[in-house]
Amino acid sequence: MAKPHVMRIEGYVIVSADGMLADASGVMPASLKFEADQRFFESALDAADLIVHGRNSFEDQPRSPQRTRIILTRSVAALGPDPSNPKATLWNPAGASFEDACRHAGITTGTAAVIGGPDVFEMFMDRFEVFWLSQAHGLTIPGGGMGGFPGVPQRSPQDILSAHGLKPEETRVLDAERRVDVTAWRRG
Ligand SMILES: NC(=O)c1ccc[n+]([C@@H]2O[C@H](COP(=O)([O-])OP(=O)(O)OC[C@H]3O[C@@H](n4cnc5c(N)ncnc54)[C@H](OP(=O)(O)O)[C@@H]3O)[C@@H](O)[C@H]2O)c1
């Protein structure tokens, strides 16, 4: 009998003061990259067993090529190999479950780190055991931006996490001078 699926799902994002994860053209600006947050993010991904993201999101770190990942795309009907990355599985949720995608990737236990974009976060909103919300409280992106989750900025990212049963448990200051911190939003 197949083993039960026991993946622990975590989320990671950094947003501006008003909840944006990218500029209005969908590009993450350099102003949202903070060394302390990048270090936090990199060590979290080093500890994860699987990375999950949409086709336009990629962490671009030195150890990225070694990481097993699932990339959401409508370019496949269900599941397939990524011709450009032997450690990546292409996944279309319209044709296969997340559990199937994990099996295709060869990872069915441990931690899956979901790293965006907004629609991908939304898909996992009721399944996150913890969501690590980094925020640059002193930064707004000129010209508006792309909200961290669908529904931002009409609602704050915090309101959305809370509506999905997550609660803020601990906040770590990452860069006091530039007012960047990360809060763990946990379930239960
Ligand atoms: N600040 C942060 O922490 C952070 C985090 C994540 C992303 N970002 C930034 O946000 C921007 C990316 O935004 P984005 O909305 O384009 O993100 P994305 O989710 O990475 O990419 C969107 C693409 O992913 C695929 N996809 C998404 N949802 C899908 C679904 N339900 N079914 C099938 N395929 C699906 C589609 O690919 P196909 O077109 O191939 O079908 C879609 O065009 C980038 O600039 C990125 O750097 C920032």
PDB file of C-alpha atoms in Angstrom, residues 13-24 117-119 121-122 125 131 133-135 141 144-162 164:
ATOM      1  CA  VAL A  13       7.413  35.996   1.102  1.00  0.00           C
ATOM      2  CA  ILE A  14       8.781  39.480   1.619  1.00  0.00           C
ATOM      3  CA  VAL A  15       6.396  42.369   1.100  1.00  0.00           C
ATOM      4  CA  SER A  16       6.570  46.162   1.280  1.00  0.00           C
ATOM      5  CA  ALA A  17       4.805  48.214   3.963  1.00  0.00           C
ATOM      6  CA  ASP A  18       1.623  48.072   1.863  1.00  0.00           C
ATOM      7  CA  GLY A  19       1.866  44.344   1.141  1.00  0.00           C
ATOM      8  CA  MET A  20       3.474  44.309  -2.323  1.00  0.00           C
ATOM      9  CA  LEU A  21       5.853  41.537  -3.419  1.00  0.00           C
ATOM     10  CA  ALA A  22       6.782  43.046  -6.785  1.00  0.00           C
ATOM     11  CA  ASP A  23       6.376  46.259  -8.744  1.00  0.00           C
ATOM     12  CA  ALA A  24       3.391  47.003 -10.978  1.00  0.00           C
ATOM     13  CA  GLY A 117       3.772  34.091  -6.649  1.00  0.00           C
ATOM     14  CA  PRO A 118       0.439  35.319  -5.303  1.00  0.00           C
ATOM     15  CA  ASP A 119      -1.798  32.734  -6.999  1.00  0.00           C
ATOM     16  CA  PHE A 121       0.271  31.207  -2.213  1.00  0.00           C
ATOM     17  CA  GLU A 122      -3.506  31.373  -2.474  1.00  0.00           C
ATOM     18  CA  MET A 125      -3.528  29.089   1.986  1.00  0.00           C
ATOM     19  CA  PHE A 131       3.763  31.125   6.778  1.00  0.00           C
ATOM     20  CA  LEU A 133       5.798  36.812   6.364  1.00  0.00           C
ATOM     21  CA  SER A 134       8.736  39.171   5.977  1.00  0.00           C
ATOM     22  CA  GLN A 135       7.893  42.842   5.727  1.00  0.00           C
ATOM     23  CA  ILE A 141       7.174  50.610  -4.182  1.00  0.00           C
ATOM     24  CA  GLY A 144       1.950  50.644  -6.761  1.00  0.00           C
ATOM     25  CA  GLY A 145       2.774  47.001  -7.187  1.00  0.00           C
ATOM     26  CA  MET A 146       1.672  43.390  -7.182  1.00  0.00           C
ATOM     27  CA  GLY A 147       0.080  42.309  -3.897  1.00  0.00           C
ATOM     28  CA  GLY A 148       1.682  39.450  -1.995  1.00  0.00           C
ATOM     29  CA  PHE A 149      -1.644  37.567  -2.111  1.00  0.00           C
ATOM     30  CA  PRO A 150      -4.709  38.042  -4.313  1.00  0.00           C
ATOM     31  CA  GLY A 151      -6.897  40.615  -2.516  1.00  0.00           C
ATOM     32  CA  VAL A 152      -3.968  42.810  -1.342  1.00  0.00           C
ATOM     33  CA  PRO A 153      -4.031  45.838  -0.924  1.00  0.00           C
ATOM     34  CA  GLN A 154      -7.799  45.952  -0.316  1.00  0.00           C
ATOM     35  CA  ARG A 155      -7.002  43.593   2.573  1.00  0.00           C
ATOM     36  CA  SER A 156      -3.641  43.341   4.305  1.00  0.00           C
ATOM     37  CA  PRO A 157      -1.570  40.153   4.027  1.00  0.00           C
ATOM     38  CA  GLN A 158      -2.084  39.776   7.791  1.00  0.00           C
ATOM     39  CA  ASP A 159      -5.887  39.869   7.417  1.00  0.00           C
ATOM     40  CA  ILE A 160      -5.721  37.200   4.744  1.00  0.00           C
ATOM     41  CA  LEU A 161      -3.442  34.887   6.749  1.00  0.00           C
ATOM     42  CA  SER A 162      -5.687  35.344   9.752  1.00  0.00           C
ATOM     43  CA  HIS A 164      -7.207  31.247   6.796  1.00  0.00           C
TER      44      HIS A 164
END
